[in-house]
Every structure is written in C-alpha cells, then in structure tokens.
GROMACS .gro file of C-alpha atoms in nm:
model
  495
    1MET     CA    1  -0.004  -0.010   0.019
    2LEU     CA    2   0.297   0.265   0.078
    3THR     CA    3   0.510   0.139  -0.207
    4LEU     CA    4   0.174   0.229  -0.440
    5ALA     CA    5   0.101   0.541  -0.228
    6ILE     CA    6   0.461   0.649  -0.403
    7LEU     CA    7   0.458   0.497  -0.733
    8ILE     CA    8   0.114   0.655  -0.855
    9PRO     CA    9   0.254   1.011  -0.827
   10LEU     CA   10   0.537   0.924  -0.983
   11VAL     CA   11   0.345   0.705  -1.271
   12GLY     CA   12   0.122   1.038  -1.321
   13ALA     CA   13   0.435   1.251  -1.370
   14VAL     CA   14   0.561   0.998  -1.661
   15VAL     CA   15   0.228   1.002  -1.798
   16LEU     CA   16   0.183   1.375  -1.842
   17ALA     CA   17   0.563   1.353  -1.941
   18VAL     CA   18   0.525   1.144  -2.271
   19MET     CA   19   0.154   1.248  -2.352
   20PRO     CA   20   0.101   1.458  -2.671
   21LYS     CA   21   0.031   1.804  -2.600
   22ILE     CA   22  -0.292   1.840  -2.369
   23THR     CA   23  -0.490   2.132  -2.244
   24GLN     CA   24  -0.399   2.269  -1.883
   25ASP     CA   25  -0.740   2.145  -1.762
   26THR     CA   26  -0.662   1.756  -1.885
   27ALA     CA   27  -0.276   1.849  -1.715
   28ARG     CA   28  -0.446   1.946  -1.406
   29PHE     CA   29  -0.731   1.661  -1.362
   30ILE     CA   30  -0.435   1.371  -1.387
   31ALA     CA   31  -0.247   1.545  -1.137
   32VAL     CA   32  -0.522   1.618  -0.884
   33GLY     CA   33  -0.617   1.254  -0.996
   34SER     CA   34  -0.304   1.093  -0.915
   35SER     CA   35  -0.235   1.303  -0.573
   36ALA     CA   36  -0.619   1.183  -0.491
   37VAL     CA   37  -0.512   0.848  -0.520
   38SER     CA   38  -0.197   0.829  -0.347
   39PHE     CA   39  -0.390   1.018  -0.064
   40LEU     CA   40  -0.688   0.759  -0.022
   41LEU     CA   41  -0.420   0.466   0.016
   42LEU     CA   42  -0.249   0.660   0.285
   43LEU     CA   43  -0.598   0.667   0.419
   44ILE     CA   44  -0.627   0.311   0.429
   45VAL     CA   45  -0.289   0.284   0.620
   46TRP     CA   46  -0.433   0.510   0.866
   47ALA     CA   47  -0.733   0.341   0.927
   48GLN     CA   48  -0.549   0.023   0.960
   49PHE     CA   49  -0.281   0.166   1.218
   50ASP     CA   50  -0.259   0.059   1.577
   51THR     CA   51  -0.223   0.362   1.826
   52SER     CA   52  -0.275   0.133   2.124
   53ALA     CA   53   0.006   0.052   2.396
   54GLY     CA   54   0.217  -0.220   2.311
   55ALA     CA   55   0.174  -0.168   1.950
   56PRO     CA   56   0.470  -0.222   1.694
   57ALA     CA   57   0.617   0.150   1.651
   58PHE     CA   58   0.660   0.070   1.250
   59GLN     CA   59   0.354  -0.076   1.074
   60SER     CA   60   0.273  -0.144   0.719
   61LEU     CA   61   0.596  -0.296   0.671
   62ALA     CA   62   0.700  -0.388   0.335
   63GLU     CA   63   1.081  -0.532   0.236
   64ILE     CA   64   1.227  -0.612  -0.118
   65GLU     CA   65   1.603  -0.675  -0.121
   66TRP     CA   66   1.829  -0.460  -0.337
   67ILE     CA   67   2.190  -0.431  -0.323
   68PRO     CA   68   2.238  -0.771  -0.039
   69SER     CA   69   2.616  -0.721  -0.005
   70LEU     CA   70   2.553  -0.339   0.153
   71GLY     CA   71   2.263  -0.415   0.366
   72VAL     CA   72   2.035  -0.192   0.125
   73ALA     CA   73   1.669  -0.317   0.055
   74TRP     CA   74   1.368  -0.110  -0.023
   75ARG     CA   75   1.213  -0.121   0.306
   76VAL     CA   76   0.876   0.088   0.366
   77GLY     CA   77   0.685   0.132   0.676
   78VAL     CA   78   0.522   0.381   0.886
   79ASP     CA   79   0.535   0.526   1.259
   80GLY     CA   80   0.248   0.780   1.402
   81MET     CA   81   0.531   1.081   1.286
   82SER     CA   82   0.565   0.931   0.949
   83LEU     CA   83   0.196   0.862   0.880
   84ALA     CA   84   0.061   1.228   0.988
   85LEU     CA   85   0.352   1.385   0.788
   86SER     CA   86   0.262   1.179   0.476
   87LEU     CA   87  -0.141   1.259   0.512
   88MET     CA   88  -0.046   1.621   0.561
   89SER     CA   89   0.208   1.646   0.229
   90GLY     CA   90  -0.070   1.442   0.051
   91VAL     CA   91  -0.300   1.720   0.129
   92LEU     CA   92  -0.087   1.985   0.060
   93PHE     CA   93   0.004   1.854  -0.281
   94ILE     CA   94  -0.407   1.778  -0.404
   95ALA     CA   95  -0.402   2.147  -0.275
   96CYS     CA   96  -0.158   2.312  -0.505
   97THR     CA   97  -0.233   2.075  -0.825
   98ALA     CA   98  -0.599   2.220  -0.777
   99TRP     CA   99  -0.478   2.542  -0.721
  100PRO     CA  100  -0.442   2.767  -1.061
  101MET     CA  101  -0.118   2.834  -1.230
  102GLU     CA  102   0.051   3.194  -1.232
  103SER     CA  103   0.132   3.121  -1.543
  104SER     CA  104  -0.020   2.922  -1.834
  105GLU     CA  105   0.292   2.798  -2.005
  106ARG     CA  106   0.385   2.427  -2.038
  107PRO     CA  107   0.089   2.308  -1.780
  108ARG     CA  108   0.241   1.930  -1.890
  109ALA     CA  109   0.586   1.974  -1.735
  110TYR     CA  110   0.472   2.194  -1.440
  111TYR     CA  111   0.189   1.913  -1.337
  112ALA     CA  112   0.447   1.643  -1.395
  113TRP     CA  113   0.724   1.808  -1.181
  114PHE     CA  114   0.478   1.868  -0.898
  115LEU     CA  115   0.368   1.482  -0.915
  116PHE     CA  116   0.736   1.371  -0.954
  117LEU     CA  117   0.805   1.590  -0.623
  118GLU     CA  118   0.492   1.438  -0.435
  119ALA     CA  119   0.660   1.076  -0.518
  120VAL     CA  120   0.968   1.154  -0.390
  121SER     CA  121   0.803   1.318  -0.065
  122LEU     CA  122   0.634   1.087   0.004
  123GLY     CA  123   0.930   0.824   0.006
  124LEU     CA  124   1.134   0.992   0.206
  125PHE     CA  125   0.866   0.965   0.476
  126LEU     CA  126   0.807   0.674   0.415
  127VAL     CA  127   1.116   0.446   0.362
  128LEU     CA  128   1.304   0.302   0.611
  129ASP     CA  129   1.632   0.248   0.423
  130LEU     CA  130   1.907   0.521   0.513
  131LEU     CA  131   2.024   0.497   0.160
  132ILE     CA  132   1.672   0.535  -0.013
  133PHE     CA  133   1.626   0.793   0.202
  134TYR     CA  134   1.919   0.990   0.096
  135VAL     CA  135   1.837   0.924  -0.268
  136PHE     CA  136   1.457   1.088  -0.178
  137PHE     CA  137   1.650   1.350  -0.012
  138ASP     CA  138   1.826   1.476  -0.302
  139LEU     CA  139   1.593   1.397  -0.553
  140SER     CA  140   1.335   1.670  -0.377
  141LEU     CA  141   1.594   1.962  -0.508
  142VAL     CA  142   1.570   1.866  -0.836
  143GLY     CA  143   1.165   1.879  -0.865
  144MET     CA  144   1.179   2.210  -0.649
  145PHE     CA  145   1.481   2.357  -0.867
  146PHE     CA  146   1.250   2.329  -1.167
  147LEU     CA  147   0.939   2.443  -1.031
  148ILE     CA  148   1.130   2.793  -0.918
  149GLY     CA  149   1.343   2.828  -1.209
  150ARG     CA  150   1.096   2.780  -1.509
  151TRP     CA  151   0.785   2.888  -1.366
  152GLY     CA  152   0.911   3.169  -1.124
  153HIS     CA  153   0.948   3.520  -1.164
  154GLY     CA  154   1.165   3.822  -1.110
  155ASP     CA  155   1.530   3.644  -1.073
  156SER     CA  156   1.348   3.314  -1.042
  157GLN     CA  157   1.652   3.098  -1.205
  158ARG     CA  158   1.888   3.261  -0.947
  159ALA     CA  159   1.708   3.183  -0.705
  160ALA     CA  160   1.652   2.865  -0.777
  161LEU     CA  161   2.046   2.798  -0.837
  162LYS     CA  162   2.090   2.942  -0.484
  163PHE     CA  163   1.828   2.687  -0.322
  164PHE     CA  164   1.993   2.398  -0.514
  165ILE     CA  165   2.351   2.492  -0.440
  166PHE     CA  166   2.270   2.537  -0.034
  167THR     CA  167   2.060   2.261  -0.001
  168LEU     CA  168   2.277   1.995  -0.191
  169ALA     CA  169   2.563   2.130   0.023
  170GLY     CA  170   2.379   1.986   0.285
  171SER     CA  171   2.271   1.667   0.173
  172LEU     CA  172   2.669   1.616   0.135
  173ALA     CA  173   2.717   1.683   0.520
  174ILE     CA  174   2.406   1.411   0.547
  175LEU     CA  175   2.588   1.174   0.324
  176LEU     CA  176   2.932   1.196   0.487
  177ALA     CA  177   2.739   1.141   0.823
  178ILE     CA  178   2.540   0.843   0.696
  179ILE     CA  179   2.819   0.694   0.577
  180GLY     CA  180   3.012   0.713   0.945
  181LEU     CA  181   2.684   0.589   1.092
  182VAL     CA  182   2.681   0.275   0.883
  183LEU     CA  183   3.039   0.154   0.895
  184SER     CA  184   3.017   0.191   1.247
  185VAL     CA  185   2.807  -0.136   1.229
  186ASP     CA  186   2.886  -0.484   1.141
  187PRO     CA  187   2.758  -0.634   0.956
  188VAL     CA  188   2.701  -0.298   0.725
  189THR     CA  189   2.326  -0.219   0.693
  190PHE     CA  190   2.116   0.066   0.587
  191ASP     CA  191   1.814  -0.059   0.802
  192MET     CA  192   1.675   0.250   1.008
  193ARG     CA  193   1.516  -0.024   1.199
  194THR     CA  194   1.792  -0.206   1.311
  195MET     CA  195   2.013   0.132   1.385
  196ILE     CA  196   1.763   0.238   1.595
  197ASP     CA  197   1.772  -0.079   1.795
  198LEU     CA  198   2.203  -0.129   1.808
  199GLN     CA  199   2.256   0.280   1.862
  200PRO     CA  200   2.603   0.202   1.734
  201LEU     CA  201   2.773   0.521   1.819
  202ALA     CA  202   2.696   0.522   2.200
  203GLY     CA  203   2.971   0.601   2.395
  204MET     CA  204   3.204   0.721   2.104
  205ASP     CA  205   3.228   1.123   2.179
  206LEU     CA  206   3.485   1.304   1.922
  207ARG     CA  207   3.332   1.067   1.621
  208GLY     CA  208   2.964   1.056   1.733
  209GLY     CA  209   3.005   1.408   1.764
  210LEU     CA  210   3.178   1.433   1.420
  211ILE     CA  211   2.889   1.230   1.269
  212LEU     CA  212   2.569   1.430   1.462
  213LEU     CA  213   2.757   1.775   1.325
  214GLY     CA  214   2.700   1.615   0.987
  215PHE     CA  215   2.357   1.544   1.038
  216ILE     CA  216   2.268   1.867   1.225
  217VAL     CA  217   2.418   2.099   0.949
  218GLY     CA  218   2.238   1.913   0.661
  219PHE     CA  219   1.915   1.926   0.823
  220ALA     CA  220   1.967   2.257   0.984
  221ILE     CA  221   1.965   2.408   0.619
  222LYS     CA  222   1.700   2.170   0.522
  223ALA     CA  223   1.464   2.318   0.783
  224PRO     CA  224   1.622   2.597   0.769
  225LEU     CA  225   1.791   2.728   1.080
  226PHE     CA  226   1.978   3.042   1.156
  227PRO     CA  227   2.251   3.124   1.018
  228VAL     CA  228   2.228   2.868   0.719
  229HIS     CA  229   1.892   3.025   0.615
  230THR     CA  230   1.975   3.264   0.380
  231TRP     CA  231   1.875   3.025   0.030
  232LEU     CA  232   1.484   3.051   0.179
  233PRO     CA  233   1.365   3.390   0.100
  234PRO     CA  234   1.460   3.463  -0.245
  235ALA     CA  235   1.336   3.079  -0.308
  236HIS     CA  236   0.991   3.158  -0.200
  237VAL     CA  237   0.982   3.564  -0.334
  238MET     CA  238   1.053   3.406  -0.645
  239ALA     CA  239   0.861   3.098  -0.639
  240PRO     CA  240   0.508   3.061  -0.802
  241GLY     CA  241   0.283   3.028  -0.491
  242PRO     CA  242   0.193   2.628  -0.511
  243ALA     CA  243   0.594   2.604  -0.515
  244SER     CA  244   0.588   2.789  -0.214
  245ALA     CA  245   0.340   2.636  -0.052
  246ILE     CA  246   0.520   2.302  -0.072
  247LEU     CA  247   0.838   2.425  -0.027
  248ALA     CA  248   0.761   2.554   0.342
  249GLY     CA  249   0.502   2.310   0.360
  250VAL     CA  250   0.657   1.962   0.289
  251LEU     CA  251   1.017   2.023   0.186
  252LEU     CA  252   1.102   2.232   0.481
  253LYS     CA  253   0.967   1.907   0.703
  254MET     CA  254   1.237   1.700   0.585
  255GLY     CA  255   1.464   1.863   0.800
  256THR     CA  256   1.308   1.814   1.073
  257TYR     CA  257   1.165   1.498   0.993
  258GLY     CA  258   1.516   1.381   0.942
  259LEU     CA  259   1.698   1.548   1.232
  260VAL     CA  260   1.408   1.310   1.485
  261ARG     CA  261   1.440   0.988   1.262
  262ILE     CA  262   1.835   0.977   1.227
  263PRO     CA  263   2.046   1.158   1.501
  264PHE     CA  264   1.759   1.166   1.755
  265GLN     CA  265   1.647   0.813   1.762
  266MET     CA  266   1.985   0.620   1.625
  267MET     CA  267   2.219   0.833   1.802
  268ARG     CA  268   2.043   0.905   2.173
  269GLU     CA  269   2.340   0.960   2.389
  270THR     CA  270   2.543   1.169   2.138
  271PHE     CA  271   2.213   1.393   2.105
  272ALA     CA  272   2.163   1.439   2.450
  273ASP     CA  273   2.493   1.577   2.492
  274TYR     CA  274   2.452   1.846   2.200
  275ALA     CA  275   2.066   1.916   2.298
  276LEU     CA  276   2.137   2.210   2.510
  277PRO     CA  277   2.348   2.409   2.190
  278LEU     CA  278   2.073   2.297   1.956
  279ALA     CA  279   1.797   2.483   2.172
  280ILE     CA  280   2.023   2.768   2.174
  281ILE     CA  281   2.043   2.766   1.768
  282ALA     CA  282   1.659   2.691   1.769
  283LEU     CA  283   1.607   2.995   1.999
  284ALA     CA  284   1.837   3.204   1.737
  285SER     CA  285   1.587   3.120   1.482
  286ILE     CA  286   1.253   3.155   1.672
  287LEU     CA  287   1.356   3.514   1.742
  288TRP     CA  288   1.599   3.593   1.416
  289GLY     CA  289   1.315   3.497   1.205
  290ALA     CA  290   1.041   3.697   1.423
  291VAL     CA  291   1.210   3.989   1.391
  292VAL     CA  292   1.368   4.007   1.043
  293ALA     CA  293   0.973   3.893   0.934
  294LEU     CA  294   0.834   4.211   1.105
  295ALA     CA  295   1.074   4.438   0.939
  296GLN     CA  296   0.991   4.329   0.572
  297THR     CA  297   0.792   4.503   0.327
  298ASP     CA  298   0.708   4.213   0.086
  299MET     CA  299   0.394   3.977   0.167
  300LYS     CA  300   0.588   3.685   0.048
  301ARG     CA  301   0.911   3.744   0.214
  302ARG     CA  302   0.763   3.852   0.536
  303ILE     CA  303   0.565   3.501   0.532
  304ALA     CA  304   0.889   3.317   0.450
  305TYR     CA  305   1.071   3.470   0.751
  306THR     CA  306   0.795   3.304   0.949
  307SER     CA  307   0.901   2.969   0.841
  308ILE     CA  308   1.211   3.013   1.006
  309ASN     CA  309   1.069   3.127   1.325
  310HIS     CA  310   0.809   2.796   1.340
  311MET     CA  311   1.081   2.585   1.262
  312GLY     CA  312   1.301   2.714   1.552
  313TYR     CA  313   1.009   2.615   1.784
  314THR     CA  314   0.970   2.291   1.595
  315VAL     CA  315   1.385   2.209   1.696
  316MET     CA  316   1.331   2.354   2.016
  317GLY     CA  317   1.080   2.105   2.092
  318ILE     CA  318   1.331   1.832   1.962
  319ALA     CA  319   1.605   1.930   2.148
  320ALA     CA  320   1.414   1.953   2.480
  321ALA     CA  321   1.277   1.575   2.376
  322GLY     CA  322   1.644   1.475   2.334
  323ALA     CA  323   1.791   1.600   2.628
  324LEU     CA  324   1.775   1.249   2.864
  325LEU     CA  325   1.747   1.433   3.191
  326ASN     CA  326   1.603   1.198   3.476
  327GLY     CA  327   1.232   1.228   3.575
  328SER     CA  328   1.146   1.461   3.244
  329GLU     CA  329   1.001   1.172   3.067
  330GLY     CA  330   0.641   1.303   3.039
  331ALA     CA  331   0.766   1.653   2.968
  332ARG     CA  332   1.024   1.563   2.658
  333GLU     CA  333   0.761   1.327   2.515
  334MET     CA  334   0.506   1.612   2.539
  335ALA     CA  335   0.809   1.845   2.369
  336MET     CA  336   0.851   1.577   2.093
  337THR     CA  337   0.477   1.552   2.022
  338GLY     CA  338   0.382   1.962   2.022
  339ALA     CA  339   0.709   1.908   1.744
  340VAL     CA  340   0.567   1.679   1.532
  341VAL     CA  341   0.228   1.860   1.591
  342GLU     CA  342   0.383   2.189   1.459
  343MET     CA  343   0.538   2.034   1.136
  344ILE     CA  344   0.147   1.942   1.036
  345ALA     CA  345  -0.011   2.280   1.167
  346HIS     CA  346   0.276   2.467   0.990
  347GLY     CA  347   0.251   2.290   0.670
  348LEU     CA  348  -0.147   2.323   0.644
  349ILE     CA  349  -0.133   2.718   0.800
  350THR     CA  350   0.170   2.824   0.572
  351GLY     CA  351   0.070   2.645   0.300
  352ALA     CA  352  -0.279   2.828   0.288
  353LEU     CA  353  -0.075   3.125   0.360
  354PHE     CA  354   0.150   3.128   0.038
  355LEU     CA  355  -0.116   3.019  -0.173
  356ILE     CA  356  -0.323   3.349  -0.077
  357ALA     CA  357  -0.023   3.556  -0.131
  358GLY     CA  358   0.015   3.375  -0.506
  359GLY     CA  359  -0.322   3.477  -0.532
  360PHE     CA  360  -0.215   3.827  -0.489
  361TRP     CA  361   0.071   3.787  -0.755
  362THR     CA  362  -0.192   3.674  -1.021
  363ARG     CA  363  -0.421   3.996  -0.952
  364SER     CA  364  -0.195   4.198  -0.913
  365LYS     CA  365   0.212   4.121  -1.015
  366THR     CA  366   0.332   4.267  -0.669
  367TYR     CA  367   0.421   4.137  -0.292
  368GLU     CA  368   0.454   4.520  -0.155
  369LEU     CA  369   0.218   4.540   0.132
  370ASP     CA  370   0.223   4.939   0.076
  371ALA     CA  371   0.038   4.880  -0.238
  372PHE     CA  372  -0.281   4.734  -0.083
  373GLY     CA  373  -0.530   4.858   0.169
  374GLY     CA  374  -0.871   4.789   0.241
  375LEU     CA  375  -0.931   4.460   0.049
  376ALA     CA  376  -1.182   4.346   0.309
  377ASN     CA  377  -1.414   4.574   0.111
  378VAL     CA  378  -1.402   4.410  -0.233
  379ALA     CA  379  -1.247   4.098  -0.127
  380PRO     CA  380  -1.391   3.923   0.157
  381ARG     CA  381  -1.356   3.613   0.132
  382MET     CA  382  -0.974   3.599   0.078
  383THR     CA  383  -1.024   3.855   0.409
  384VAL     CA  384  -1.136   3.588   0.610
  385ALA     CA  385  -0.907   3.297   0.451
  386ALA     CA  386  -0.602   3.537   0.547
  387VAL     CA  387  -0.725   3.623   0.896
  388ILE     CA  388  -0.788   3.268   0.975
  389ALA     CA  389  -0.437   3.168   0.867
  390ALA     CA  390  -0.268   3.448   1.053
  391PHE     CA  391  -0.436   3.368   1.351
  392ALA     CA  392  -0.331   3.027   1.335
  393SER     CA  393   0.028   3.110   1.297
  394LEU     CA  394   0.047   3.398   1.569
  395GLY     CA  395  -0.093   3.087   1.787
  396LEU     CA  396  -0.423   3.186   1.882
  397PRO     CA  397  -0.604   2.922   2.085
  398GLY     CA  398  -0.859   2.735   1.892
  399LEU     CA  399  -0.659   2.701   1.609
  400ALA     CA  400  -0.368   2.438   1.534
  401GLY     CA  401  -0.087   2.666   1.610
  402PHE     CA  402  -0.159   2.648   1.975
  403VAL     CA  403  -0.228   2.304   2.029
  404ALA     CA  404   0.163   2.241   1.878
  405GLU     CA  405   0.290   2.530   2.065
  406VAL     CA  406   0.169   2.508   2.381
  407GLN     CA  407   0.335   2.127   2.416
  408ILE     CA  408   0.660   2.258   2.280
  409PHE     CA  409   0.667   2.512   2.536
  410VAL     CA  410   0.523   2.330   2.839
  411GLY     CA  411   0.755   2.048   2.721
  412THR     CA  412   1.065   2.252   2.723
  413PHE     CA  413   1.008   2.472   3.061
  414ALA     CA  414   1.057   2.155   3.219
  415VAL     CA  415   1.387   2.060   3.084
  416PHE     CA  416   1.522   2.439   2.932
  417PRO     CA  417   1.323   2.683   3.147
  418TRP     CA  418   1.526   2.991   3.049
  419ILE     CA  419   1.538   2.895   2.653
  420ALA     CA  420   1.130   2.815   2.673
  421ALA     CA  421   1.125   3.180   2.813
  422ILE     CA  422   1.311   3.363   2.597
  423GLY     CA  423   1.124   3.204   2.314
  424LEU     CA  424   0.805   3.319   2.442
  425LEU     CA  425   0.920   3.620   2.273
  426GLY     CA  426   0.899   3.534   1.933
  427ILE     CA  427   0.510   3.447   2.019
  428LEU     CA  428   0.459   3.806   2.074
  429ILE     CA  429   0.698   3.946   1.734
  430THR     CA  430   0.494   3.693   1.513
  431ALA     CA  431   0.146   3.874   1.630
  432ALA     CA  432   0.247   4.166   1.579
  433LEU     CA  433   0.416   4.122   1.243
  434PHE     CA  434   0.109   3.931   1.109
  435LEU     CA  435  -0.178   4.183   1.263
  436ARG     CA  436   0.052   4.481   1.092
  437LEU     CA  437   0.004   4.243   0.763
  438LEU     CA  438  -0.357   4.204   0.800
  439GLN     CA  439  -0.400   4.596   0.894
  440GLN     CA  440  -0.197   4.720   0.592
  441VAL     CA  441  -0.354   4.439   0.328
  442PHE     CA  442  -0.711   4.438   0.444
  443PHE     CA  443  -0.814   4.725   0.602
  444GLY     CA  444  -0.800   5.124   0.577
  445ASP     CA  445  -0.886   5.291   0.258
  446LEU     CA  446  -0.902   5.114  -0.036
  447PRO     CA  447  -0.629   5.248  -0.316
  448LYS     CA  448  -0.807   5.324  -0.628
  449ALA     CA  449  -0.569   5.078  -0.800
  450ARG     CA  450  -0.765   4.815  -0.587
  451GLU     CA  451  -1.112   4.901  -0.692
  452GLY     CA  452  -1.167   4.584  -0.878
  453PHE     CA  453  -0.949   4.341  -0.690
  454PRO     CA  454  -1.124   4.000  -0.770
  455ASP     CA  455  -1.173   3.793  -0.475
  456VAL     CA  456  -1.104   3.445  -0.445
  457SER     CA  457  -1.267   3.218  -0.723
  458LEU     CA  458  -1.478   2.927  -0.621
  459ARG     CA  459  -1.173   2.690  -0.681
  460GLU     CA  460  -0.954   2.893  -0.489
  461GLY     CA  461  -1.207   2.916  -0.216
  462THR     CA  462  -1.246   2.536  -0.225
  463VAL     CA  463  -0.898   2.484  -0.138
  464LEU     CA  464  -0.843   2.742   0.097
  465ALA     CA  465  -1.152   2.606   0.298
  466ALA     CA  466  -1.037   2.278   0.303
  467LEU     CA  467  -0.685   2.346   0.415
  468LEU     CA  468  -0.822   2.579   0.699
  469ALA     CA  469  -1.096   2.342   0.784
  470LEU     CA  470  -0.800   2.104   0.905
  471VAL     CA  471  -0.651   2.403   1.117
  472ILE     CA  472  -0.912   2.452   1.263
  473LEU     CA  473  -1.066   2.108   1.340
  474ILE     CA  474  -0.677   2.038   1.490
  475GLY     CA  475  -0.713   2.315   1.697
  476VAL     CA  476  -1.097   2.263   1.844
  477TYR     CA  477  -1.026   1.866   1.832
  478PRO     CA  478  -0.705   1.758   1.839
  479ARG     CA  479  -0.722   1.417   1.991
  480TRP     CA  480  -0.732   1.221   1.640
  481LEU     CA  481  -0.406   1.381   1.542
  482LEU     CA  482  -0.249   1.379   1.925
  483ASP     CA  483  -0.301   1.001   1.953
  484LEU     CA  484  -0.126   0.936   1.600
  485ILE     CA  485   0.148   1.089   1.684
  486GLY     CA  486   0.169   1.056   2.050
  487SER     CA  487   0.223   0.648   1.989
  488ALA     CA  488   0.552   0.756   1.794
  489SER     CA  489   0.656   1.030   2.082
  490SER     CA  490   0.618   0.737   2.343
  491ALA     CA  491   0.806   0.464   2.150
  492MET     CA  492   1.108   0.735   2.084
  493ILE     CA  493   1.098   0.836   2.445
  494GLY     CA  494   1.011   0.536   2.604
  495GLY     CA  495   1.257   0.372   2.376
   0.00000   0.00000   0.00000
C-alpha cells in the first residue's frame, strides 16, 4: 500500500511527460487525480494503524532486497510521525495541483514536476532505509529547482540555483554522516530499524560528535535554521505560490523529520550531549525569524521569515525531547509531540498563506504591502481566509498553531526553562507582524488601483476552505492527531 502511494504520483508524472500536447485542465485533472489516489491509499493505511499501547512502532511494513551485500533494501513502513507527515503532504499536494497556475506556460511539465516532487516527498517519509532516504532527499531538490526556475518570476533562476547549491551542500554533509554511521555497524546495514535498536555510536565521543555535526548541519540547512537560512527568502519570493506552499509545507519538514528519525533516534546519547547547543540555535532562529519578518515590506518575504521562526519552535521541542534528563520523560514526550504537531500545523497554515500570496501576485503582480489596503471591502472571502491563517500562525487558541506551541513550550520549560522563557518573545513578535500585515492589506482605505481587485474564485476558495478547516479541526478537536503522533513520541522517548 505504501509503495503504491509513492509510485502512483510518479506514474502520473511519467504519463504527463510522454503524453502529446494536452490542455491545462486535462493536465491538472491528471495531477489532482494521481495525488488523490495516493492520498486515499494513505488514508487506508491510517485506518489500519494501531495506536494502542504495546503496538509495534513501525507498521504496514514491506521489504524487497536491492543490494544485499551492503544491506540496502526497499524498506517502507510508518510510525505515527511519518504517517501524519505523509497525510499532511498528501493534502497539500492535492491543494497545490488544484490551485490555478500563475503562468499558463507548459502545463504538462508543471504538473509533472509537482507529481514527481510528491513521489519523492512521500518516499522520504515512508522509507526505512538510510540510502534510499538519501536518494529521495536529493531528488526533492531537482523537482523544486525546476518549479522555481521555470515557473517563477523576477530573478527566479538565480533563486533556484541558490536553493539548489545550499541544500545540496547540506545533503552532502548528511551523506558523509550516513556513511560514518553505517560503517560503525558490523555487518553493514542501512536498515533504520536496526540502527535505532543498536545505537551503534553510544560512548564514542569524538566520532559520534562529528557524525552528529554532519547531520545537524545538513538538516539545519533544509529546515532551515539560523544562520544557514539565507537561501529561503529569495526562493519563496521568486517561486510561484503553489511551489512556495510545497517548499514551506513539505520540503522544510524533511529537515526536521530527518533530525528526529536519524540522529535523535539512532544516536540518543550523543544527541543528548548536544541538545542544549541545538536548543540555543533553535532559539536564535525563533527570534531572528520573527524580528526580520517584522521588518519586511514584501508579503511573501515576511511569510518566508516566519517559517524560520516556526521551524525554530519545532527544533526547540526536538532538542528538549532529546535531553535525556531523569524524571522529565513526560515533559520530553510532550515536547516531541508538540514538535511534530508544529510540523503538521505549519504545513497547513503556511501552505494556505503562500497560496493566498500567490493569489495576490496573479491579481496585481506585486507583493509590496504598501500597494494594498482596504481589500476587505472588495475581497471578503480572501480576507476571512487570510485572517484565519494569520491567527493560526501566531498561535491563537482554537487553531492548530496553539495546540503545537503550547505542548512545545510546556515540555521545554521542564527541560530548558530559560530558553523557553526567551522563546515566548517570538510569539509576541509574530503576533505583531501578522496583525500589522492584516491591517496594511485588508483594512483602511482602498487604493483606486485596487477597486476592481477580484475575490477568490470558487476553486481557490474550495482549496483554502479545505486547508483551513483542517487547521480549525486540529485546534478544536486535536485528539485524533495527538493519538497518532503520541504513539510515535512515546516509543521514541520510552525506547
């Protein structure tokens, strides 16, 4: 089932690539249909997933030998974390392929690259083999490189190149770290489950520290964290809205997911030794992302910097969960659950925000906040969507962001109280920057140039309503998500 969920978008991408000239609507139909079928398979896996105490951590397992001499195989399986991230990714890919193109050029290739990116994204979250994980990690760069470079605007090719070079450098650091980790096991294996059970680098201070450094550098670039975040704002600003939504909602989560799945789970002792420095880096990302976002006059750049801020919250929770302090198991489990919920919430919320920003570009060809004002009078549906997404991003109770952040901060206060206390400043600044954005864009006087500003279309409104309904559902009734993610968190902390 999991293998089919990965293969179906890939087959859809191949079909689009080899088909003769077709209309944009037909290409979109194939893309949305492929994504929907893949998502349906994930829903079936979810329906069969056992979250009860004592259930195996990884379920829906399948394995086919590939390179037996190296211990490499096609291994797939899910725990609560990877299943939740895969489901969120599936929702976002359906939303972004259903969203109207900003440019009508080359629709076959546009939707083919989206399906290719979906296949490798799901593959990364679902595989349990380190080498294949790395292959999917690298392939994700290819799909996003073309989406930014070919369908972006402004200096999109330079932004795409910067994105590729930065993240490729990070992936090379990860490759070196994977090699070091694998060579510490005899016989050699790339099986993630075996690595988690063996903890091969326990007690190796220098070697373990260097390997951990490789993973942290690589995943920090992908997340991204301060100070290796500089590729992100231009990539977002120049990319089409749907590509930005996938970049923020799915690709950034590869960094935080990889941080949990590999060094956190496979190098517990070494990770615990460096949990405090990692929490400090996360705190710097929280504050830097929020302060710099507040200073931006470009709508998309402002949203992009909030991603750095929110990924800082996620990594702060991960660092607190990995500290291994005696007597703090419950708090650390809460911090880990909150970190994973933050990945889900950020994907849905920021995905919606970037789609809304893409709608602004389509209608006005600018992201400058000063070019707008009073849009609530002419675009009430867009206003409602933007207000819900902005309030969710700043952590308003009753919305998904609050569910994530309250668990992260409660868990972190028990482990690193002063870091959590300073980190609360990020929430205040985030509230100020989003309220200021809403005030500038939707309220006040309507400029004459915006008197004919179109509201969201039926298709756009349906996509935003679906994403924001999930944001509200998680905020009002989070138990269904917390049960799923909590099963993985308890296994990680208890194991």
